[in-house]
Amino acid sequence: MKYIVLMGAPGAGKGTQAKLLQQRLGLPQVSTGDLFRYNLSNQTELGQLARSFMDKGELVPDDVTIAMVRERLSQPDCVRGAILDGFPRTLAQAAALDKLLAEFGGHINLVPYIHVEESILVERLVRRALIEGRTDDNEATIQNRMRVYLTQTAPLLTLYQERGLLVQIDGDQSIETVHEALCQAIAAA
Ligand code: ADP
């Protein structure tokens, strides 16, 4: 079993890289952002609930998010592990993930941290807003997502660093170069 947790600020390229790794490693990408957006577009109860938080750039409550991830990681395609993207985002989620993986007889194998300077991140998100028209890609929401990231998610970097799981990847390079750097880090783990 191999569980890889991709970390990085909004706009760092986690989603893009997780998709490439999914192909390369044959492990499913589990993205909480994608799961919430799927529920939104299918107008499920979970989607309705998540919408109010997402549109403001706030985090969806931990209990809801954790239950969704538990359900996803229990699917048969995740028996060999998964590439987690966008989860965990809080210390409570990190603790829940440890517990969940222990139940499955696994643990986090590596936490690649895709690092990109903040000014570049905001530029990227504004551009993505124009292209994709995501409702949470407007300027006020982007600022809030950055704030939420710095206060709630960045502390996880210290946690994983202390456990010796964190490996920093320079995210301000071409998609292919970042992908190769990730593959090397994973192969060496
Ligand atoms: P980005 O990485 O660009 O910020 P995501 O697609 O990962 O965007 O997430 C979009 C939104 O979905 C977040 O702003 C948040 O509202 C919600 N979300 C995603 N993952 C989580 C999570 N682990 N916990 C709580 N909310 C989440």
PDB file of C-alpha atoms and ligand atoms in Angstrom:
ATOM      1  CA  MET A   1       0.000   0.000   0.000  1.00  0.00           C
ATOM      2  CA  LYS A   2       1.254   3.429  -0.877  1.00  0.00           C
ATOM      3  CA  TYR A   3      -0.318   6.662   0.291  1.00  0.00           C
ATOM      4  CA  ILE A   4       1.144   9.866  -1.042  1.00  0.00           C
ATOM      5  CA  VAL A   5      -0.103  13.190   0.297  1.00  0.00           C
ATOM      6  CA  LEU A   6       0.498  16.129  -2.034  1.00  0.00           C
ATOM      7  CA  MET A   7       0.799  19.435  -0.199  1.00  0.00           C
ATOM      8  CA  GLY A   8       0.995  22.952  -1.557  1.00  0.00           C
ATOM      9  CA  ALA A   9      -0.857  26.254  -1.486  1.00  0.00           C
ATOM     10  CA  PRO A  10      -3.894  26.892  -3.715  1.00  0.00           C
ATOM     11  CA  GLY A  11      -2.563  27.220  -7.264  1.00  0.00           C
ATOM     12  CA  ALA A  12       0.667  25.295  -6.591  1.00  0.00           C
ATOM     13  CA  GLY A  13      -0.305  22.627  -9.115  1.00  0.00           C
ATOM     14  CA  LYS A  14      -1.368  19.749  -6.876  1.00  0.00           C
ATOM     15  CA  GLY A  15      -4.292  18.737  -9.073  1.00  0.00           C
ATOM     16  CA  THR A  16      -2.256  18.746 -12.283  1.00  0.00           C
ATOM     17  CA  GLN A  17       0.548  16.752 -10.706  1.00  0.00           C
ATOM     18  CA  ALA A  18      -1.793  14.321  -8.956  1.00  0.00           C
ATOM     19  CA  LYS A  19      -3.381  13.468 -12.320  1.00  0.00           C
ATOM     20  CA  LEU A  20       0.030  12.823 -13.898  1.00  0.00           C
ATOM     21  CA  LEU A  21       1.088  10.668 -10.942  1.00  0.00           C
ATOM     22  CA  GLN A  22      -2.149   8.722 -11.167  1.00  0.00           C
ATOM     23  CA  GLN A  23      -1.223   7.676 -14.702  1.00  0.00           C
ATOM     24  CA  ARG A  24       2.407   7.017 -13.907  1.00  0.00           C
ATOM     25  CA  LEU A  25       1.922   5.069 -10.665  1.00  0.00           C
ATOM     26  CA  GLY A  26      -1.450   3.490 -11.351  1.00  0.00           C
ATOM     27  CA  LEU A  27      -2.800   4.786  -8.049  1.00  0.00           C
ATOM     28  CA  PRO A  28      -6.068   6.750  -7.941  1.00  0.00           C
ATOM     29  CA  GLN A  29      -6.048  10.490  -7.307  1.00  0.00           C
ATOM     30  CA  VAL A  30      -8.289  11.343  -4.383  1.00  0.00           C
ATOM     31  CA  SER A  31      -9.012  15.074  -4.517  1.00  0.00           C
ATOM     32  CA  THR A  32     -11.408  16.520  -1.951  1.00  0.00           C
ATOM     33  CA  GLY A  33     -11.867  19.639  -4.128  1.00  0.00           C
ATOM     34  CA  ASP A  34     -12.903  17.441  -7.098  1.00  0.00           C
ATOM     35  CA  LEU A  35     -15.180  15.324  -4.885  1.00  0.00           C
ATOM     36  CA  PHE A  36     -16.920  18.441  -3.572  1.00  0.00           C
ATOM     37  CA  ARG A  37     -17.255  19.883  -7.106  1.00  0.00           C
ATOM     38  CA  TYR A  38     -18.718  16.573  -8.333  1.00  0.00           C
ATOM     39  CA  ASN A  39     -21.305  16.732  -5.555  1.00  0.00           C
ATOM     40  CA  LEU A  40     -22.031  20.368  -6.384  1.00  0.00           C
ATOM     41  CA  SER A  41     -22.690  19.719 -10.052  1.00  0.00           C
ATOM     42  CA  ASN A  42     -24.859  16.702  -9.215  1.00  0.00           C
ATOM     43  CA  GLN A  43     -26.744  18.771  -6.656  1.00  0.00           C
ATOM     44  CA  THR A  44     -26.402  16.225  -3.884  1.00  0.00           C
ATOM     45  CA  GLU A  45     -27.089  17.094  -0.259  1.00  0.00           C
ATOM     46  CA  LEU A  46     -23.352  17.084   0.387  1.00  0.00           C
ATOM     47  CA  GLY A  47     -22.857  19.474  -2.538  1.00  0.00           C
ATOM     48  CA  GLN A  48     -25.474  21.911  -1.182  1.00  0.00           C
ATOM     49  CA  LEU A  49     -23.761  21.886   2.165  1.00  0.00           C
ATOM     50  CA  ALA A  50     -20.266  22.349   0.743  1.00  0.00           C
ATOM     51  CA  ARG A  51     -21.247  25.184  -1.593  1.00  0.00           C
ATOM     52  CA  SER A  52     -21.618  27.910   1.051  1.00  0.00           C
ATOM     53  CA  PHE A  53     -18.129  27.198   2.377  1.00  0.00           C
ATOM     54  CA  MET A  54     -16.426  26.791  -0.982  1.00  0.00           C
ATOM     55  CA  ASP A  55     -17.841  29.987  -2.447  1.00  0.00           C
ATOM     56  CA  LYS A  56     -16.349  31.962   0.432  1.00  0.00           C
ATOM     57  CA  GLY A  57     -13.025  30.160   0.286  1.00  0.00           C
ATOM     58  CA  GLU A  58     -13.650  28.619   3.712  1.00  0.00           C
ATOM     59  CA  LEU A  59     -13.007  24.999   4.550  1.00  0.00           C
ATOM     60  CA  VAL A  60     -15.917  22.581   4.597  1.00  0.00           C
ATOM     61  CA  PRO A  61     -16.316  21.313   8.218  1.00  0.00           C
ATOM     62  CA  ASP A  62     -13.915  18.537   9.198  1.00  0.00           C
ATOM     63  CA  ASP A  63     -16.538  15.920  10.087  1.00  0.00           C
ATOM     64  CA  VAL A  64     -18.153  16.195   6.649  1.00  0.00           C
ATOM     65  CA  THR A  65     -14.833  16.146   4.800  1.00  0.00           C
ATOM     66  CA  ILE A  66     -13.420  13.259   6.819  1.00  0.00           C
ATOM     67  CA  ALA A  67     -16.550  11.134   6.263  1.00  0.00           C
ATOM     68  CA  MET A  68     -16.311  11.771   2.518  1.00  0.00           C
ATOM     69  CA  VAL A  69     -12.628  10.740   2.402  1.00  0.00           C
ATOM     70  CA  ARG A  70     -13.270   7.636   4.506  1.00  0.00           C
ATOM     71  CA  GLU A  71     -15.918   6.557   2.023  1.00  0.00           C
ATOM     72  CA  ARG A  72     -13.685   7.266  -0.979  1.00  0.00           C
ATOM     73  CA  LEU A  73     -10.602   5.489   0.392  1.00  0.00           C
ATOM     74  CA  SER A  74     -12.758   2.448   1.187  1.00  0.00           C
ATOM     75  CA  GLN A  75     -13.547   1.928  -2.499  1.00  0.00           C
ATOM     76  CA  PRO A  76     -11.935  -1.122  -4.160  1.00  0.00           C
ATOM     77  CA  ASP A  77      -9.743   0.966  -6.491  1.00  0.00           C
ATOM     78  CA  CYS A  78      -7.903   2.338  -3.430  1.00  0.00           C
ATOM     79  CA  VAL A  79      -6.728  -1.038  -2.067  1.00  0.00           C
ATOM     80  CA  ARG A  80      -3.166  -0.431  -3.277  1.00  0.00           C
ATOM     81  CA  GLY A  81      -3.123   3.126  -1.949  1.00  0.00           C
ATOM     82  CA  ALA A  82      -3.899   6.589  -3.295  1.00  0.00           C
ATOM     83  CA  ILE A  83      -2.553   9.995  -4.178  1.00  0.00           C
ATOM     84  CA  LEU A  84      -4.236  12.463  -1.865  1.00  0.00           C
ATOM     85  CA  ASP A  85      -4.662  15.988  -3.149  1.00  0.00           C
ATOM     86  CA  GLY A  86      -6.275  18.683  -0.985  1.00  0.00           C
ATOM     87  CA  PHE A  87      -6.556  16.468   2.076  1.00  0.00           C
ATOM     88  CA  PRO A  88      -5.615  16.768   4.897  1.00  0.00           C
ATOM     89  CA  ARG A  89      -5.983  20.535   5.240  1.00  0.00           C
ATOM     90  CA  THR A  90      -6.301  20.830   9.038  1.00  0.00           C
ATOM     91  CA  LEU A  91      -4.573  19.178  11.981  1.00  0.00           C
ATOM     92  CA  ALA A  92      -7.833  17.381  12.834  1.00  0.00           C
ATOM     93  CA  GLN A  93      -7.984  15.974   9.285  1.00  0.00           C
ATOM     94  CA  ALA A  94      -4.350  14.865   9.559  1.00  0.00           C
ATOM     95  CA  ALA A  95      -5.110  12.971  12.775  1.00  0.00           C
ATOM     96  CA  ALA A  96      -8.207  11.402  11.185  1.00  0.00           C
ATOM     97  CA  LEU A  97      -6.175  10.317   8.158  1.00  0.00           C
ATOM     98  CA  ASP A  98      -3.558   8.590  10.332  1.00  0.00           C
ATOM     99  CA  LYS A  99      -6.306   6.705  12.112  1.00  0.00           C
ATOM    100  CA  LEU A 100      -8.047   5.740   8.898  1.00  0.00           C
ATOM    101  CA  LEU A 101      -4.891   4.495   7.178  1.00  0.00           C
ATOM    102  CA  ALA A 102      -3.944   2.512  10.294  1.00  0.00           C
ATOM    103  CA  GLU A 103      -7.343   0.794  10.051  1.00  0.00           C
ATOM    104  CA  PHE A 104      -6.449  -0.186   6.495  1.00  0.00           C
ATOM    105  CA  GLY A 105      -3.034  -1.421   7.679  1.00  0.00           C
ATOM    106  CA  GLY A 106      -1.205   1.427   5.946  1.00  0.00           C
ATOM    107  CA  HIS A 107       0.382   4.783   6.646  1.00  0.00           C
ATOM    108  CA  ILE A 108       1.489   7.911   4.798  1.00  0.00           C
ATOM    109  CA  ASN A 109       4.580   7.023   2.765  1.00  0.00           C
ATOM    110  CA  LEU A 110       5.597  10.465   1.540  1.00  0.00           C
ATOM    111  CA  VAL A 111       4.442  14.091   1.608  1.00  0.00           C
ATOM    112  CA  PRO A 112       5.751  15.979  -1.429  1.00  0.00           C
ATOM    113  CA  TYR A 113       5.344  19.708  -0.851  1.00  0.00           C
ATOM    114  CA  ILE A 114       5.059  21.660  -4.095  1.00  0.00           C
ATOM    115  CA  HIS A 115       6.469  25.046  -3.202  1.00  0.00           C
ATOM    116  CA  VAL A 116       5.616  28.193  -5.171  1.00  0.00           C
ATOM    117  CA  GLU A 117       6.104  31.810  -4.111  1.00  0.00           C
ATOM    118  CA  GLU A 118       2.895  33.600  -3.097  1.00  0.00           C
ATOM    119  CA  SER A 119       2.916  36.339  -5.771  1.00  0.00           C
ATOM    120  CA  ILE A 120       3.146  33.685  -8.505  1.00  0.00           C
ATOM    121  CA  LEU A 121       0.306  31.703  -6.923  1.00  0.00           C
ATOM    122  CA  VAL A 122      -2.115  34.636  -6.972  1.00  0.00           C
ATOM    123  CA  GLU A 123      -1.236  35.340 -10.606  1.00  0.00           C
ATOM    124  CA  ARG A 124      -1.937  31.705 -11.532  1.00  0.00           C
ATOM    125  CA  LEU A 125      -5.271  31.625  -9.700  1.00  0.00           C
ATOM    126  CA  VAL A 126      -6.483  34.818 -11.334  1.00  0.00           C
ATOM    127  CA  ARG A 127      -5.588  33.353 -14.750  1.00  0.00           C
ATOM    128  CA  ARG A 128      -7.364  30.067 -13.935  1.00  0.00           C
ATOM    129  CA  ALA A 129     -10.446  32.073 -12.931  1.00  0.00           C
ATOM    130  CA  LEU A 130     -10.601  33.554 -16.427  1.00  0.00           C
ATOM    131  CA  ILE A 131     -10.132  30.204 -18.174  1.00  0.00           C
ATOM    132  CA  GLU A 132     -12.172  27.788 -16.055  1.00  0.00           C
ATOM    133  CA  GLY A 133     -14.705  30.099 -14.471  1.00  0.00           C
ATOM    134  CA  ARG A 134     -14.600  28.321 -11.126  1.00  0.00           C
ATOM    135  CA  THR A 135     -16.956  30.208  -8.802  1.00  0.00           C
ATOM    136  CA  ASP A 136     -14.324  30.218  -6.051  1.00  0.00           C
ATOM    137  CA  ASP A 137     -11.654  31.774  -8.264  1.00  0.00           C
ATOM    138  CA  ASN A 138     -12.605  35.439  -7.771  1.00  0.00           C
ATOM    139  CA  GLU A 139     -10.202  37.837  -6.103  1.00  0.00           C
ATOM    140  CA  ALA A 140     -11.818  38.051  -2.649  1.00  0.00           C
ATOM    141  CA  THR A 141     -12.163  34.274  -2.430  1.00  0.00           C
ATOM    142  CA  ILE A 142      -8.614  33.722  -3.642  1.00  0.00           C
ATOM    143  CA  GLN A 143      -7.280  36.008  -0.884  1.00  0.00           C
ATOM    144  CA  ASN A 144      -9.343  34.140   1.670  1.00  0.00           C
ATOM    145  CA  ARG A 145      -8.181  30.712   0.440  1.00  0.00           C
ATOM    146  CA  MET A 146      -4.590  31.914   0.836  1.00  0.00           C
ATOM    147  CA  ARG A 147      -5.328  33.121   4.354  1.00  0.00           C
ATOM    148  CA  VAL A 148      -7.038  29.851   5.264  1.00  0.00           C
ATOM    149  CA  TYR A 149      -4.103  27.922   3.802  1.00  0.00           C
ATOM    150  CA  LEU A 150      -1.545  29.873   5.834  1.00  0.00           C
ATOM    151  CA  THR A 151      -3.419  29.617   9.121  1.00  0.00           C
ATOM    152  CA  GLN A 152      -4.982  26.134   8.949  1.00  0.00           C
ATOM    153  CA  THR A 153      -2.991  24.062   6.455  1.00  0.00           C
ATOM    154  CA  ALA A 154       0.599  25.352   6.593  1.00  0.00           C
ATOM    155  CA  PRO A 155       1.065  23.966  10.159  1.00  0.00           C
ATOM    156  CA  LEU A 156       0.814  20.476   8.641  1.00  0.00           C
ATOM    157  CA  LEU A 157       4.123  21.099   6.876  1.00  0.00           C
ATOM    158  CA  THR A 158       5.871  21.243  10.258  1.00  0.00           C
ATOM    159  CA  LEU A 159       4.100  18.092  11.396  1.00  0.00           C
ATOM    160  CA  TYR A 160       5.187  16.062   8.369  1.00  0.00           C
ATOM    161  CA  GLN A 161       8.652  17.614   8.400  1.00  0.00           C
ATOM    162  CA  GLU A 162       9.102  16.417  11.983  1.00  0.00           C
ATOM    163  CA  ARG A 163       8.053  12.934  10.931  1.00  0.00           C
ATOM    164  CA  GLY A 164      10.619  12.931   8.141  1.00  0.00           C
ATOM    165  CA  LEU A 165       7.943  12.557   5.472  1.00  0.00           C
ATOM    166  CA  LEU A 166       8.183  15.977   3.833  1.00  0.00           C
ATOM    167  CA  VAL A 167      10.136  16.533   0.650  1.00  0.00           C
ATOM    168  CA  GLN A 168      10.083  19.969  -0.956  1.00  0.00           C
ATOM    169  CA  ILE A 169       9.692  20.242  -4.729  1.00  0.00           C
ATOM    170  CA  ASP A 170      10.200  23.502  -6.613  1.00  0.00           C
ATOM    171  CA  GLY A 171       6.807  24.148  -8.214  1.00  0.00           C
ATOM    172  CA  ASP A 172       7.929  27.148 -10.259  1.00  0.00           C
ATOM    173  CA  GLN A 173       9.136  25.003 -13.157  1.00  0.00           C
ATOM    174  CA  SER A 174       7.426  23.423 -16.174  1.00  0.00           C
ATOM    175  CA  ILE A 175       4.721  20.838 -15.497  1.00  0.00           C
ATOM    176  CA  GLU A 176       6.991  18.089 -16.899  1.00  0.00           C
ATOM    177  CA  THR A 177       9.980  19.110 -14.779  1.00  0.00           C
ATOM    178  CA  VAL A 178       7.870  19.193 -11.608  1.00  0.00           C
ATOM    179  CA  HIS A 179       6.459  15.778 -12.546  1.00  0.00           C
ATOM    180  CA  GLU A 180       9.936  14.285 -12.994  1.00  0.00           C
ATOM    181  CA  ALA A 181      11.083  15.750  -9.665  1.00  0.00           C
ATOM    182  CA  LEU A 182       8.053  14.205  -7.969  1.00  0.00           C
ATOM    183  CA  CYS A 183       8.677  10.800  -9.557  1.00  0.00           C
ATOM    184  CA  GLN A 184      12.294  10.858  -8.378  1.00  0.00           C
ATOM    185  CA  ALA A 185      11.273  11.767  -4.833  1.00  0.00           C
ATOM    186  CA  ILE A 186       8.691   8.985  -4.774  1.00  0.00           C
ATOM    187  CA  ALA A 187      11.111   6.413  -6.198  1.00  0.00           C
ATOM    188  CA  ALA A 188      13.668   7.334  -3.527  1.00  0.00           C
ATOM    189  CA  ALA A 189      11.171   7.083  -0.659  1.00  0.00           C
TER     190      ALA A 189
HETATM  191  P1  ADP B   1      -7.437  24.845  -4.211  1.00  0.00           P
HETATM  192  O1  ADP B   1      -6.373  23.819  -3.935  1.00  0.00           O
HETATM  193  O2  ADP B   1      -7.236  25.544  -5.493  1.00  0.00           O
HETATM  194  O3  ADP B   1      -7.652  25.794  -3.062  1.00  0.00           O
HETATM  195  P2  ADP B   1      -9.452  22.727  -4.116  1.00  0.00           P
HETATM  196  O4  ADP B   1     -10.050  22.348  -5.408  1.00  0.00           O
HETATM  197  O5  ADP B   1      -8.533  21.783  -3.469  1.00  0.00           O
HETATM  198  O6  ADP B   1      -8.829  24.145  -4.375  1.00  0.00           O
HETATM  199  O7  ADP B   1     -10.624  23.048  -3.052  1.00  0.00           O
HETATM  200  C1  ADP B   1     -11.643  23.966  -3.327  1.00  0.00           C
HETATM  201  C2  ADP B   1     -12.511  24.194  -2.067  1.00  0.00           C
HETATM  202  O8  ADP B   1     -13.077  22.928  -1.621  1.00  0.00           O
HETATM  203  C3  ADP B   1     -11.757  24.710  -0.834  1.00  0.00           C
HETATM  204  O9  ADP B   1     -11.591  26.112  -0.850  1.00  0.00           O
HETATM  205  C4  ADP B   1     -12.684  24.217   0.295  1.00  0.00           C
HETATM  206  O10 ADP B   1     -13.830  25.021   0.437  1.00  0.00           O
HETATM  207  C5  ADP B   1     -13.131  22.848  -0.195  1.00  0.00           C
HETATM  208  N1  ADP B   1     -12.189  21.793   0.275  1.00  0.00           N
HETATM  209  C6  ADP B   1     -11.345  21.056  -0.491  1.00  0.00           C
HETATM  210  N2  ADP B   1     -10.631  20.204   0.272  1.00  0.00           N
HETATM  211  C7  ADP B   1     -11.035  20.406   1.554  1.00  0.00           C
HETATM  212  C8  ADP B   1     -10.671  19.851   2.818  1.00  0.00           C
HETATM  213  N3  ADP B   1      -9.732  18.898   2.913  1.00  0.00           N
HETATM  214  N4  ADP B   1     -11.298  20.305   3.928  1.00  0.00           N
HETATM  215  C9  ADP B   1     -12.231  21.234   3.852  1.00  0.00           C
HETATM  216  N5  ADP B   1     -12.624  21.823   2.706  1.00  0.00           N
HETATM  217  C10 ADP B   1     -12.034  21.420   1.565  1.00  0.00           C
END
